[in-house]
mmCIF file with all atom_site columns, C-alpha atoms in Angstrom:
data_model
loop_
_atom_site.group_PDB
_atom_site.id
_atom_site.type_symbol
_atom_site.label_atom_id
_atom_site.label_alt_id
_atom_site.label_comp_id
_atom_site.label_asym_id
_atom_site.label_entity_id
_atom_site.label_seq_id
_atom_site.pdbx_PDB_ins_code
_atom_site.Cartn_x
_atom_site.Cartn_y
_atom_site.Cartn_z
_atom_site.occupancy
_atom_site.B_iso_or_equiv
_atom_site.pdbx_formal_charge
_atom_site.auth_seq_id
_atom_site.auth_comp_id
_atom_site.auth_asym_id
_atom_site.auth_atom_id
_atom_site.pdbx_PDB_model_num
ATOM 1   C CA . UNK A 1 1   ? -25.294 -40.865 3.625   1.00 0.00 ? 381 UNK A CA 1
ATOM 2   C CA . UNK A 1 2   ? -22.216 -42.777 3.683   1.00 0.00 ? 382 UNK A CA 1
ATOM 3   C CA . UNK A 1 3   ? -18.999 -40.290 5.345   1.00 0.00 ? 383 UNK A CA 1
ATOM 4   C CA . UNK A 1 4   ? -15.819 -40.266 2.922   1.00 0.00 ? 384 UNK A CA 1
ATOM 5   C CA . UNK A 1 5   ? -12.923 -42.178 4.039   1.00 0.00 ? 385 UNK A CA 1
ATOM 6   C CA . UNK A 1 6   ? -10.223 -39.794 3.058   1.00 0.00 ? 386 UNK A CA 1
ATOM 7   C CA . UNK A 1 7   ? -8.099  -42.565 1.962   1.00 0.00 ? 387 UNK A CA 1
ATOM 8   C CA . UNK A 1 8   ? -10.036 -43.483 -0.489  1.00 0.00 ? 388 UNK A CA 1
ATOM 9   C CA . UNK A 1 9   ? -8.873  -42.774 -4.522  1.00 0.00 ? 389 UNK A CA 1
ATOM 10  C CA . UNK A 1 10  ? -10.312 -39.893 -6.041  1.00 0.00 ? 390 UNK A CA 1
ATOM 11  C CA . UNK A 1 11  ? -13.681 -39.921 -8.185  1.00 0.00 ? 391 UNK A CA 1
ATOM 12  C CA . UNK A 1 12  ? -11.909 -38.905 -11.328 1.00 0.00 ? 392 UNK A CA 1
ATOM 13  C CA . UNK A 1 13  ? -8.032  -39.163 -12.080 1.00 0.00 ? 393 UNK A CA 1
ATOM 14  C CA . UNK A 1 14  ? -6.317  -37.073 -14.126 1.00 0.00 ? 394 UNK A CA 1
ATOM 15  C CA . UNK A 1 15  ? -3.798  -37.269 -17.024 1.00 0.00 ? 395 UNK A CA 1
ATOM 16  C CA . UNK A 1 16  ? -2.117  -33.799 -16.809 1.00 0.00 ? 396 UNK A CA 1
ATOM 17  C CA . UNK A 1 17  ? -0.618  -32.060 -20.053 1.00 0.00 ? 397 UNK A CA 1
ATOM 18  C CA . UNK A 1 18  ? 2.150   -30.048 -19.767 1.00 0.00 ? 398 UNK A CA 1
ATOM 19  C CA . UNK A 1 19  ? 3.354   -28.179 -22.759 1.00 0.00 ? 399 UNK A CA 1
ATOM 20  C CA . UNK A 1 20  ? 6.844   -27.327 -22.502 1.00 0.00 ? 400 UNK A CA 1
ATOM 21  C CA . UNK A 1 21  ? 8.922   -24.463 -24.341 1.00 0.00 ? 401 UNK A CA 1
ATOM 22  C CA . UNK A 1 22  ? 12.455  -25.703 -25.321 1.00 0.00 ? 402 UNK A CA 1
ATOM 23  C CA . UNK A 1 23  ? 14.217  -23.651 -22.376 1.00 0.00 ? 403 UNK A CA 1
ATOM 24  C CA . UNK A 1 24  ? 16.631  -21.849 -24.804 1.00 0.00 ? 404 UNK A CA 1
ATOM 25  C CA . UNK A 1 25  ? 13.969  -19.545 -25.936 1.00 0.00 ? 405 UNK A CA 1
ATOM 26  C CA . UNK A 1 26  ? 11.827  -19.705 -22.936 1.00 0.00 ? 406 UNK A CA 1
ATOM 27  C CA . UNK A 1 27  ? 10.890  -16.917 -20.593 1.00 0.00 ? 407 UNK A CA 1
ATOM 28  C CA . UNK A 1 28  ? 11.901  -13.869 -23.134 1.00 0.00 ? 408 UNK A CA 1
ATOM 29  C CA . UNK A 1 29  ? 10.437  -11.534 -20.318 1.00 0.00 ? 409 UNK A CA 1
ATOM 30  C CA . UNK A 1 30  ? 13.091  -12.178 -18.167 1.00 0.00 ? 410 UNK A CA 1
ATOM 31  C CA . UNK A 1 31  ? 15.265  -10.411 -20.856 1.00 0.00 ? 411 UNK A CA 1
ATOM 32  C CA . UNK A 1 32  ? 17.597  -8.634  -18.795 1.00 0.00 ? 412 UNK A CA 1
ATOM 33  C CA . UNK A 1 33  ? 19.152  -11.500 -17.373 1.00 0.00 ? 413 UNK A CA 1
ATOM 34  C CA . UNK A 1 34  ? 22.157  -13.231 -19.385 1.00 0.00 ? 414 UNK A CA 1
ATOM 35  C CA . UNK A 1 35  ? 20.859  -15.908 -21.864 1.00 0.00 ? 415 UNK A CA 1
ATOM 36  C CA . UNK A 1 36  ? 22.253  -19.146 -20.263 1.00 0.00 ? 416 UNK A CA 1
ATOM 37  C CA . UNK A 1 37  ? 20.806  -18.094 -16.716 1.00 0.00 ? 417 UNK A CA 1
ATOM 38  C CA . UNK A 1 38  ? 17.444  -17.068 -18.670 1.00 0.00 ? 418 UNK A CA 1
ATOM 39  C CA . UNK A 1 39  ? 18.046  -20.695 -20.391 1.00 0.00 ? 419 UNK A CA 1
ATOM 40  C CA . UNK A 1 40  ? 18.699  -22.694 -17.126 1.00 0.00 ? 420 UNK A CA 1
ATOM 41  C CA . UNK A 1 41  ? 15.570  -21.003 -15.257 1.00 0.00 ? 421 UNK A CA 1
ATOM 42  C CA . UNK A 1 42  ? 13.260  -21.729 -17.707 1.00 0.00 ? 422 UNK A CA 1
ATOM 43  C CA . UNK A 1 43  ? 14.380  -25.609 -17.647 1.00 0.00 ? 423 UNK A CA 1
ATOM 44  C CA . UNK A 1 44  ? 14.044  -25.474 -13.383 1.00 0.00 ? 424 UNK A CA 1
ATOM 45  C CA . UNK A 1 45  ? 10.454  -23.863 -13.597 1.00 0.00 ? 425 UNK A CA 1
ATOM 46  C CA . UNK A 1 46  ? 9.328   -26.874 -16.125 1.00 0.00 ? 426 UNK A CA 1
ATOM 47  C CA . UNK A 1 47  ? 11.677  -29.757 -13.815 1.00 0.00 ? 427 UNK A CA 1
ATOM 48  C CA . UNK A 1 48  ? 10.087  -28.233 -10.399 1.00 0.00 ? 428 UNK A CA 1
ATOM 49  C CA . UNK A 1 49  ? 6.274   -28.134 -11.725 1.00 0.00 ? 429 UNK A CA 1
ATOM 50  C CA . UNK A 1 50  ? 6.695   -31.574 -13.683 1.00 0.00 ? 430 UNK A CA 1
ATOM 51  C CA . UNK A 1 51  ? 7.861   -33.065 -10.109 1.00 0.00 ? 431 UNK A CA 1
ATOM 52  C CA . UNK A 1 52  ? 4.755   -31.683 -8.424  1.00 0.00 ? 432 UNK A CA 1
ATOM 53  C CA . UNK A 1 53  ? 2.372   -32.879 -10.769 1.00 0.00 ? 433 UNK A CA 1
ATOM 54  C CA . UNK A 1 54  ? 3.856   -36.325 -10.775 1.00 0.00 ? 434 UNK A CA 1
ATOM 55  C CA . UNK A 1 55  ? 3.610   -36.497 -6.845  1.00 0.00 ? 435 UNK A CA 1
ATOM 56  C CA . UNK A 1 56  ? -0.274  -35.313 -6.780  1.00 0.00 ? 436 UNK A CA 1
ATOM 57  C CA . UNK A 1 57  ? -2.060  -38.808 -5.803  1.00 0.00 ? 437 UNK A CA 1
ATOM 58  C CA . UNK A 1 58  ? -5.502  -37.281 -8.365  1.00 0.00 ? 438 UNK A CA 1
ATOM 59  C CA . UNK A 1 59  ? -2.803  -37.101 -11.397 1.00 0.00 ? 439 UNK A CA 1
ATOM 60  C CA . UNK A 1 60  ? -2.012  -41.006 -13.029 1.00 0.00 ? 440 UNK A CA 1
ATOM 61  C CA . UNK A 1 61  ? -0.487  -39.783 -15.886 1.00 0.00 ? 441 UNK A CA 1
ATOM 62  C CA . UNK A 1 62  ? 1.970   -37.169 -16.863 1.00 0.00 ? 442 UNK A CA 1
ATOM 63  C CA . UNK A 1 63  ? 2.028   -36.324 -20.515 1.00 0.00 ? 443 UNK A CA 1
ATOM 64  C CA . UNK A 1 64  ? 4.782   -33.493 -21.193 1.00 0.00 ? 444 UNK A CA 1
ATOM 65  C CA . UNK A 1 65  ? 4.965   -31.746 -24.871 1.00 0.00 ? 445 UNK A CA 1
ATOM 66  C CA . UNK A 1 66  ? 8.053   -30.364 -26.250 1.00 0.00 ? 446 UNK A CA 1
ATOM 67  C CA . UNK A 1 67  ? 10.049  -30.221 -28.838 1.00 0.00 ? 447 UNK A CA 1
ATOM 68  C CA . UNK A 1 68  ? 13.612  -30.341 -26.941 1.00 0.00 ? 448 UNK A CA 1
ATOM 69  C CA . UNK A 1 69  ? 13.947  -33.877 -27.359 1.00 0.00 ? 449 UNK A CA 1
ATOM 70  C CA . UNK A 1 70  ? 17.198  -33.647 -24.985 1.00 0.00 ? 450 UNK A CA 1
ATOM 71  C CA . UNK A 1 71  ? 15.439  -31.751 -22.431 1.00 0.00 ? 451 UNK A CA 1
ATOM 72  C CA . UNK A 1 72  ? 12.524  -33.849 -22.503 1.00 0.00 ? 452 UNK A CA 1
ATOM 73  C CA . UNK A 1 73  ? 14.654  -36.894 -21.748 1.00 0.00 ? 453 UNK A CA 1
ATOM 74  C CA . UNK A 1 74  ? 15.430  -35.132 -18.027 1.00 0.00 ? 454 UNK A CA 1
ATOM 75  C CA . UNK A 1 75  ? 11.413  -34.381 -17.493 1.00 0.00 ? 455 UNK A CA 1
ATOM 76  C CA . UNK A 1 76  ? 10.997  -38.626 -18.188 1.00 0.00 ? 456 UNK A CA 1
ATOM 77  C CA . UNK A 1 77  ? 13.347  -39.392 -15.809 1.00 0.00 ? 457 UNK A CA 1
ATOM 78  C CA . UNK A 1 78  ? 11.094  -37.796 -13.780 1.00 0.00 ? 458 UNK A CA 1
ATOM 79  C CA . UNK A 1 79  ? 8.086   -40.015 -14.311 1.00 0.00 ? 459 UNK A CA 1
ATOM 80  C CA . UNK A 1 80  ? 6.650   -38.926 -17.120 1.00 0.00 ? 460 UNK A CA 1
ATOM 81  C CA . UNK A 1 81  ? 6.017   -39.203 -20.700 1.00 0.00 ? 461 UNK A CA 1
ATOM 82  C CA . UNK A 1 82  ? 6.326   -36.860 -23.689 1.00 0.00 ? 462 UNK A CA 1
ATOM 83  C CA . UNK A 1 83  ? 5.372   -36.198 -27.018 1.00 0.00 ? 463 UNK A CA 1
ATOM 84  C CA . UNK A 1 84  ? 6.499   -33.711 -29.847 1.00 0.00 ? 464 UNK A CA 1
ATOM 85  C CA . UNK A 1 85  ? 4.713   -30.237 -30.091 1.00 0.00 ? 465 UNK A CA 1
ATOM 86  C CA . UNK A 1 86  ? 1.836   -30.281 -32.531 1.00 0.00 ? 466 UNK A CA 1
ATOM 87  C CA . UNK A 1 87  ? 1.927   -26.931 -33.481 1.00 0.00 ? 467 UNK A CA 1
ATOM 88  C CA . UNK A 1 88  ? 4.372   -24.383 -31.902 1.00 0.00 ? 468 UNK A CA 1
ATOM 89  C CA . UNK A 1 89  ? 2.861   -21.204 -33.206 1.00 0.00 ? 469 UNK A CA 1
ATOM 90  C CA . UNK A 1 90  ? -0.711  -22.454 -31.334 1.00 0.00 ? 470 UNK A CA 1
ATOM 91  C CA . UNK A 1 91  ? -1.015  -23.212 -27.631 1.00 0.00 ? 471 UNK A CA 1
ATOM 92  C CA . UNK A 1 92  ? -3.899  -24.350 -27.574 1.00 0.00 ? 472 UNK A CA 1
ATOM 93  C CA . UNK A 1 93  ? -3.980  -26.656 -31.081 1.00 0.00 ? 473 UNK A CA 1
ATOM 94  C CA . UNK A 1 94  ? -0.782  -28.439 -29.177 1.00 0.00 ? 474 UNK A CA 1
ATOM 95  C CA . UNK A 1 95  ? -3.141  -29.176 -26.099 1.00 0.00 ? 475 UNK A CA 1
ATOM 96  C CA . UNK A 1 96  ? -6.059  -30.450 -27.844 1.00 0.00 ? 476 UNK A CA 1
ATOM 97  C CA . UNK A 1 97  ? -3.607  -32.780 -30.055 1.00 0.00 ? 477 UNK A CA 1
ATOM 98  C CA . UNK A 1 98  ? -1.851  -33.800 -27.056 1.00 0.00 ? 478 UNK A CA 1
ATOM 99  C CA . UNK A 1 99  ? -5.434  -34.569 -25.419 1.00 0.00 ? 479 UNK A CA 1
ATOM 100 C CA . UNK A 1 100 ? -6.205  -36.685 -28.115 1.00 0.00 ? 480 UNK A CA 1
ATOM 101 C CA . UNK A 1 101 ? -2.920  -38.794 -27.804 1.00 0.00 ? 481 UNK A CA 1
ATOM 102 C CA . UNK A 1 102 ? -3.959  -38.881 -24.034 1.00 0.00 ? 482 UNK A CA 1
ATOM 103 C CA . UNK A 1 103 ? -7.381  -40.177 -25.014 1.00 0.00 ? 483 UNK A CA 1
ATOM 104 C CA . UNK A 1 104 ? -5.361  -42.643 -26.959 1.00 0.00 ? 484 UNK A CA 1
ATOM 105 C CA . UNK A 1 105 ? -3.119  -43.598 -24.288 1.00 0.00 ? 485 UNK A CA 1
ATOM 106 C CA . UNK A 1 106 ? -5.893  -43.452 -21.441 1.00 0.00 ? 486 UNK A CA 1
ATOM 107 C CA . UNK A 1 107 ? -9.502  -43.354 -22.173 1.00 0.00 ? 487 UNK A CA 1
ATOM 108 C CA . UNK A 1 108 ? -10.144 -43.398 -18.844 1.00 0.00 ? 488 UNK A CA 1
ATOM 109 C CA . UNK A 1 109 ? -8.750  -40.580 -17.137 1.00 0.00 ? 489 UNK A CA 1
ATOM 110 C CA . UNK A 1 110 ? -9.661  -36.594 -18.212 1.00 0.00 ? 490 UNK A CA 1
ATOM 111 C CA . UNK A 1 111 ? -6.961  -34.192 -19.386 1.00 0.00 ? 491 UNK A CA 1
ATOM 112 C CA . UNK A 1 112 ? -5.898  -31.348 -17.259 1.00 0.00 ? 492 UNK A CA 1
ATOM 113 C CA . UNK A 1 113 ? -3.387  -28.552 -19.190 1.00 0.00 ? 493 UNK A CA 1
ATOM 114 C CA . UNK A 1 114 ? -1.524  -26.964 -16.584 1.00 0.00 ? 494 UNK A CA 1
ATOM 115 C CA . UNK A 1 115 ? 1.316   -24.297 -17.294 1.00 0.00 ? 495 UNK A CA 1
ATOM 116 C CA . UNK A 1 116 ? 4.655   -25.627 -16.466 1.00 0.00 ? 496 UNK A CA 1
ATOM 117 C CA . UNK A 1 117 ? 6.331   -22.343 -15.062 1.00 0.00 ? 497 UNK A CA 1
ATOM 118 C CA . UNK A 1 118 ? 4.896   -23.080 -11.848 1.00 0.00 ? 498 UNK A CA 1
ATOM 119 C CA . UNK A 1 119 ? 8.056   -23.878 -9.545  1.00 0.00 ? 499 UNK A CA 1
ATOM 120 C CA . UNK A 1 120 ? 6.510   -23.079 -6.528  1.00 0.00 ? 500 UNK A CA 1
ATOM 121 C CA . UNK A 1 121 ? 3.734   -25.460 -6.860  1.00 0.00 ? 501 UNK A CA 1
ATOM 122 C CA . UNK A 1 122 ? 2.422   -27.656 -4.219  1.00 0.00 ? 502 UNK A CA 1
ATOM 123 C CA . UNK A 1 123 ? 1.031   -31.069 -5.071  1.00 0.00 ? 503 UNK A CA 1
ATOM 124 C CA . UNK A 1 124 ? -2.179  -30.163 -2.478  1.00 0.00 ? 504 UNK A CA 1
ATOM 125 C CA . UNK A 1 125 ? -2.843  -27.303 -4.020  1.00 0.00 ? 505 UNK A CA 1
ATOM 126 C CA . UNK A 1 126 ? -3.233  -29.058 -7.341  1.00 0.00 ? 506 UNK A CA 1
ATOM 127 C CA . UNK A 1 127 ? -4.767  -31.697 -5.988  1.00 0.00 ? 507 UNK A CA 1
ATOM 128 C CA . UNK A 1 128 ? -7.260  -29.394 -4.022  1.00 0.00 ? 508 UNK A CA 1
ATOM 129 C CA . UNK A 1 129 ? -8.175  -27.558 -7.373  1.00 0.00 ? 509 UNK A CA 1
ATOM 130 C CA . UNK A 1 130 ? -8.804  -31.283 -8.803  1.00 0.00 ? 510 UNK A CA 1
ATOM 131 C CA . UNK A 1 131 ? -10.951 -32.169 -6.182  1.00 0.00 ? 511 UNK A CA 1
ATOM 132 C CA . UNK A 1 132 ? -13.090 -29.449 -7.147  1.00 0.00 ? 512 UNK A CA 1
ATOM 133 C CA . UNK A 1 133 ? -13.179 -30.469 -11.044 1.00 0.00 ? 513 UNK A CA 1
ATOM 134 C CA . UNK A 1 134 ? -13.907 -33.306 -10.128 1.00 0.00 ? 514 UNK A CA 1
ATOM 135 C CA . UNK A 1 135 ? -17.543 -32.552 -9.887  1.00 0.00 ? 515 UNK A CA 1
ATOM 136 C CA . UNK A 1 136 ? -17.659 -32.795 -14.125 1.00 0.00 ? 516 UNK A CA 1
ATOM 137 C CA . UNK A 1 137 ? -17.773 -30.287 -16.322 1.00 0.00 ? 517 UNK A CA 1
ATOM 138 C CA . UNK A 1 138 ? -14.726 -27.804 -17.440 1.00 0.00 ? 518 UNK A CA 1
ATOM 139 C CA . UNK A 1 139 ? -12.943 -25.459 -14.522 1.00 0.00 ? 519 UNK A CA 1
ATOM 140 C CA . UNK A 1 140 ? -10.282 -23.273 -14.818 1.00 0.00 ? 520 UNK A CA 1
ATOM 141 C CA . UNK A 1 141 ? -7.582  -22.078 -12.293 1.00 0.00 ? 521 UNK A CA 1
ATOM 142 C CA . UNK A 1 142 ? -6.889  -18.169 -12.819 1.00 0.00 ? 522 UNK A CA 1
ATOM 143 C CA . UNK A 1 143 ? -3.361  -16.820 -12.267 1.00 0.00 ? 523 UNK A CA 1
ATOM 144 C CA . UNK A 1 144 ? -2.824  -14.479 -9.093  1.00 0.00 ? 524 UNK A CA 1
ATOM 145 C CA . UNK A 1 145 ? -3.432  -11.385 -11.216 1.00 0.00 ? 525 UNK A CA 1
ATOM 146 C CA . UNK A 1 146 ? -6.654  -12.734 -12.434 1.00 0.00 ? 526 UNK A CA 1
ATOM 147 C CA . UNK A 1 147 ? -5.893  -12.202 -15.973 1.00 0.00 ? 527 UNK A CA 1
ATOM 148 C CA . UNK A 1 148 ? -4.301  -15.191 -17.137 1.00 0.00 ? 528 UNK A CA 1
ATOM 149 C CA . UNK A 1 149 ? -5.140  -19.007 -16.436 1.00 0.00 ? 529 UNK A CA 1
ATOM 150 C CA . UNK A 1 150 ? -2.730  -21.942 -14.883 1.00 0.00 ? 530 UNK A CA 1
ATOM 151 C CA . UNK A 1 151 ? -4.760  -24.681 -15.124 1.00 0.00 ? 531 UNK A CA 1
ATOM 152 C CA . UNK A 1 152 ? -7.862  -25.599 -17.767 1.00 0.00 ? 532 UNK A CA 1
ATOM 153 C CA . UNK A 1 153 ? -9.910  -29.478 -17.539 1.00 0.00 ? 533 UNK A CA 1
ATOM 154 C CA . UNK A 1 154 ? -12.407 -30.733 -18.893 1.00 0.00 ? 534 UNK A CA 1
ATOM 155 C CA . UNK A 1 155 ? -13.851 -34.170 -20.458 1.00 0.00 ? 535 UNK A CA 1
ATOM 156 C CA . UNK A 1 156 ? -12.167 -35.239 -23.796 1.00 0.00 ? 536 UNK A CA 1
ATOM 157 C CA . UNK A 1 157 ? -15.343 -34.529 -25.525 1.00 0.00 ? 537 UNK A CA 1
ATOM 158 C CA . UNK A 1 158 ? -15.346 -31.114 -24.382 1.00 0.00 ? 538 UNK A CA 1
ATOM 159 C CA . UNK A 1 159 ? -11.727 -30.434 -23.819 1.00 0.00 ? 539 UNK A CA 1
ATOM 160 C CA . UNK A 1 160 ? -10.967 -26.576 -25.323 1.00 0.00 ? 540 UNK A CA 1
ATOM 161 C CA . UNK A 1 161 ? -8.437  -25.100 -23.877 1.00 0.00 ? 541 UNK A CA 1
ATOM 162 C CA . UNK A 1 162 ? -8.465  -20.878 -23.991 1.00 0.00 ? 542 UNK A CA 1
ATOM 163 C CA . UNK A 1 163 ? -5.006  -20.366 -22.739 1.00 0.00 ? 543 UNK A CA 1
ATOM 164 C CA . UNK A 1 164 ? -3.423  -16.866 -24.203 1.00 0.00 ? 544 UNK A CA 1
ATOM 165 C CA . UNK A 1 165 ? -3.708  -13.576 -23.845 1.00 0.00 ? 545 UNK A CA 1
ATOM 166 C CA . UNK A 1 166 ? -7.203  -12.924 -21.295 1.00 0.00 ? 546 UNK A CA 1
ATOM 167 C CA . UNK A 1 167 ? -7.529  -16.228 -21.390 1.00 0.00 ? 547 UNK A CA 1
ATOM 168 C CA . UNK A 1 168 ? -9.313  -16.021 -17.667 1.00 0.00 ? 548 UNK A CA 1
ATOM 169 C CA . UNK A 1 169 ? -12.303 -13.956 -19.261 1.00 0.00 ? 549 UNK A CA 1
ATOM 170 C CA . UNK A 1 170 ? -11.911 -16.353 -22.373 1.00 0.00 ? 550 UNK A CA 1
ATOM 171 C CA . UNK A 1 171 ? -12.237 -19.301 -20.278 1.00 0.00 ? 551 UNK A CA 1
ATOM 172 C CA . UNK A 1 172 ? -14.941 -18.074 -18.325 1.00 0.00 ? 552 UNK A CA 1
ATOM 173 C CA . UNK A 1 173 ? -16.973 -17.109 -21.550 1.00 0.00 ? 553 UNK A CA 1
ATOM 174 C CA . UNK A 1 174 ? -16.579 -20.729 -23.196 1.00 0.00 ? 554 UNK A CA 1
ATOM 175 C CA . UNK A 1 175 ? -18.716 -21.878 -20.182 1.00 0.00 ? 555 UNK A CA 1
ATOM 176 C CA . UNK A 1 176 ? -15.551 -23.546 -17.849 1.00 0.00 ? 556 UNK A CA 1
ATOM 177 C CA . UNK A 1 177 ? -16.256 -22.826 -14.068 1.00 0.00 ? 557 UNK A CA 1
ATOM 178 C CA . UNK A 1 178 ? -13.445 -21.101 -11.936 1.00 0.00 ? 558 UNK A CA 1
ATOM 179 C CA . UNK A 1 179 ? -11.551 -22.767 -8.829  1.00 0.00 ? 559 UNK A CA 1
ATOM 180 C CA . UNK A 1 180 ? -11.929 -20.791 -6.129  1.00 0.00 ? 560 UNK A CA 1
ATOM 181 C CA . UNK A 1 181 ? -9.707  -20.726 -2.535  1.00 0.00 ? 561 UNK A CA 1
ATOM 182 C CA . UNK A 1 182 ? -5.957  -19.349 -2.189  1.00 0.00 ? 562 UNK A CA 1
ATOM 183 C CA . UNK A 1 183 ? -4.114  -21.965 -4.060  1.00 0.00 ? 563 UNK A CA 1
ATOM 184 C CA . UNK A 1 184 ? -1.184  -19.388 -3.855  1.00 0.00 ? 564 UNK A CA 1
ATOM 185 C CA . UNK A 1 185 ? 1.090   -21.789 -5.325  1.00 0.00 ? 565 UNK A CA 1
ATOM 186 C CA . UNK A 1 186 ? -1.074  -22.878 -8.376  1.00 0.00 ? 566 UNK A CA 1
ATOM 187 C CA . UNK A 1 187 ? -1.762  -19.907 -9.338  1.00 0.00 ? 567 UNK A CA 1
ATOM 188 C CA . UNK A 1 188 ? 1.843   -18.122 -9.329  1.00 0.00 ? 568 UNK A CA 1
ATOM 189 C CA . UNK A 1 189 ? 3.014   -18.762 -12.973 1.00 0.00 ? 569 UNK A CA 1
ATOM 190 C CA . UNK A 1 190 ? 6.376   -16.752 -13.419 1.00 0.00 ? 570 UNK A CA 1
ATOM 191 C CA . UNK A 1 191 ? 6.781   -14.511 -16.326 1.00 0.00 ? 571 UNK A CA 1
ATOM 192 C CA . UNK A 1 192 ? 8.977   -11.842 -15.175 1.00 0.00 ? 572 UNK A CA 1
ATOM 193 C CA . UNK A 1 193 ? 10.901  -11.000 -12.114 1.00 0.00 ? 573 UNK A CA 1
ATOM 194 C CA . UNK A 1 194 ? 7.760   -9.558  -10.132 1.00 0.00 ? 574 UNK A CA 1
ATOM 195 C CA . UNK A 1 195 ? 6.656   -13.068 -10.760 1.00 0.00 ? 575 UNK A CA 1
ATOM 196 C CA . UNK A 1 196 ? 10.093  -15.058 -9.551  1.00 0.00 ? 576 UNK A CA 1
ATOM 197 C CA . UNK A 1 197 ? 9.973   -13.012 -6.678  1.00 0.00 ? 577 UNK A CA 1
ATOM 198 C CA . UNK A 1 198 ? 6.420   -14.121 -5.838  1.00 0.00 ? 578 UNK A CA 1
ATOM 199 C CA . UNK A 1 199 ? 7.310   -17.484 -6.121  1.00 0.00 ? 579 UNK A CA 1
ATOM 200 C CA . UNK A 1 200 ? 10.359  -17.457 -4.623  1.00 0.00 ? 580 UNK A CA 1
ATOM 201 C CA . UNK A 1 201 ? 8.527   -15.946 -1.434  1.00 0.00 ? 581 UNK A CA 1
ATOM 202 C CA . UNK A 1 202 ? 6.441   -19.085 -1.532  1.00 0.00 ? 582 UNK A CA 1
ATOM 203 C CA . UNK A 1 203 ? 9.064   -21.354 -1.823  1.00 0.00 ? 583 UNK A CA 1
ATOM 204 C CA . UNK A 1 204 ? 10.108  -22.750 -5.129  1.00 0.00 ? 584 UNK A CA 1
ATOM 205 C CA . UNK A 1 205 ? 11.361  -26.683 -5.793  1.00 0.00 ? 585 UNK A CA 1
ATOM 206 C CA . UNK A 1 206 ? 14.960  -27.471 -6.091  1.00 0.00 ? 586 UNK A CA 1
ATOM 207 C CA . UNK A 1 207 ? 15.849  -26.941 -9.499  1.00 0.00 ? 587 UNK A CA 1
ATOM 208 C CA . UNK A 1 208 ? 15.040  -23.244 -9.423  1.00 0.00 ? 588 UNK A CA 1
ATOM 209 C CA . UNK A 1 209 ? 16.315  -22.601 -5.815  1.00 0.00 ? 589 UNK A CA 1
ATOM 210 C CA . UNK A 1 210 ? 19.840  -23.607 -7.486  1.00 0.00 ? 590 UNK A CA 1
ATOM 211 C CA . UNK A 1 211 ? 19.213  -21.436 -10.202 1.00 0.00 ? 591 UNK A CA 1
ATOM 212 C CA . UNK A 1 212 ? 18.108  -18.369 -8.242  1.00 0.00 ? 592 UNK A CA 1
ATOM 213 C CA . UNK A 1 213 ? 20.175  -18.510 -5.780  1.00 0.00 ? 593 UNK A CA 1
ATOM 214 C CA . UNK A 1 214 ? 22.460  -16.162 -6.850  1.00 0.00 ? 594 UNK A CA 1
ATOM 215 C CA . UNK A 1 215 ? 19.430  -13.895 -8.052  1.00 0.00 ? 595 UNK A CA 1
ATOM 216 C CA . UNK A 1 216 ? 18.519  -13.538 -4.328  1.00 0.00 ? 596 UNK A CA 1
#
């Protein structure tokens, strides 16, 4: 058996789908803290875990989907593209519409959806998860509660996301395999301030360290 040069590309690459709230009426369980704050984390969780996705070396393609056309301009500039939401009373109807403009786009690489309030992520913890999906098939990441889910991919012709309330169970029901190993940092979505803590005690990008800093 031939041994696996580790700087070889992976087996499969990735296009990874990011939908993206606009950030003025994102994070609404962070309630208690003064709109524009509430406004400007929301924009640094989606600007840290767009520039971790970008600089995973399984991920060619970065397709981002939101309707804040200004906002989306700053998540290009990153190295990405975007599209208009589909459908924004329907997660997952906006994910399978933005997989098929990703099919469109490139046929040849398999759509990941990954949450983007992930601003602690770590582009090897991604990467390790996508290492494992790699295998074929649809996997799932489950959030560090075990409840939710951070990450869903599977082959266009199979792609259906579960994302929403229990979506872990929901995931695991379609048929999708979980990831398994720590991947602390792919897992920690933040929804409320248990969750920003969490992060923050992994060690969040830049965008939300200057907008938490005066949190701390």
């Amino acid at each position: 058996m031939a041994s696996h040069d580790p700087t070889d590309p992976p087996s499969t690459s990735f296009v990874a789908i990011l939908p993206v709230k606009p950030p003025r009426v994102g994070k609404s369980r962070l309630g208690d803290v003064e709109d524009v704050r509430r406004r400007d984390l929301a924009g640094a969780f989606a600007l840290d875990t767009v520039t971790a996705v970008v600089a995973c070396p399984e991920v060619s393609e970065v397709l981002v989907v939101t309707d804040d056309a200004a906002f989306s301009r700053d998540l290009v500039a990153l190295g990405c593209a975007s599209m208009p939401d589909g459908d924004t009373h329907d997660l997952n109807a906006t994910l399978q519409q933005a997989a098929l403009e990703a099919m469109r786009r490139w046929p040849r690489l398999q759509p990941v959806a990954i949450c983007a309030d992930l601003p602690a992520l770590r582009p090897e913890d991604l990467g390790a998860a996508l290492q494992v999906a790699s295998a074929g098939g649809a996997w799932f990441v489950a959030d560090a509660d075990e409840v939710g889910t951070t990450l869903y991919t599977a082959p266009y012709a199979g792609f259906a996301p579960r994302f929403g309330v229990g979506s872990r169970l929901a995931h695991q029901a379609s048929g999708a395999r979980a990831v398994t190993g720590d991947l602390a940092s792919l897992r920690c979505d933040v929804d409320d301030h248990a969750d920003l803590r969490r992060a923050l005690s992994l060690g969040v990008g830049a965008h939300t360290t200057a907008v938490a800093a005066p949190l701390t």
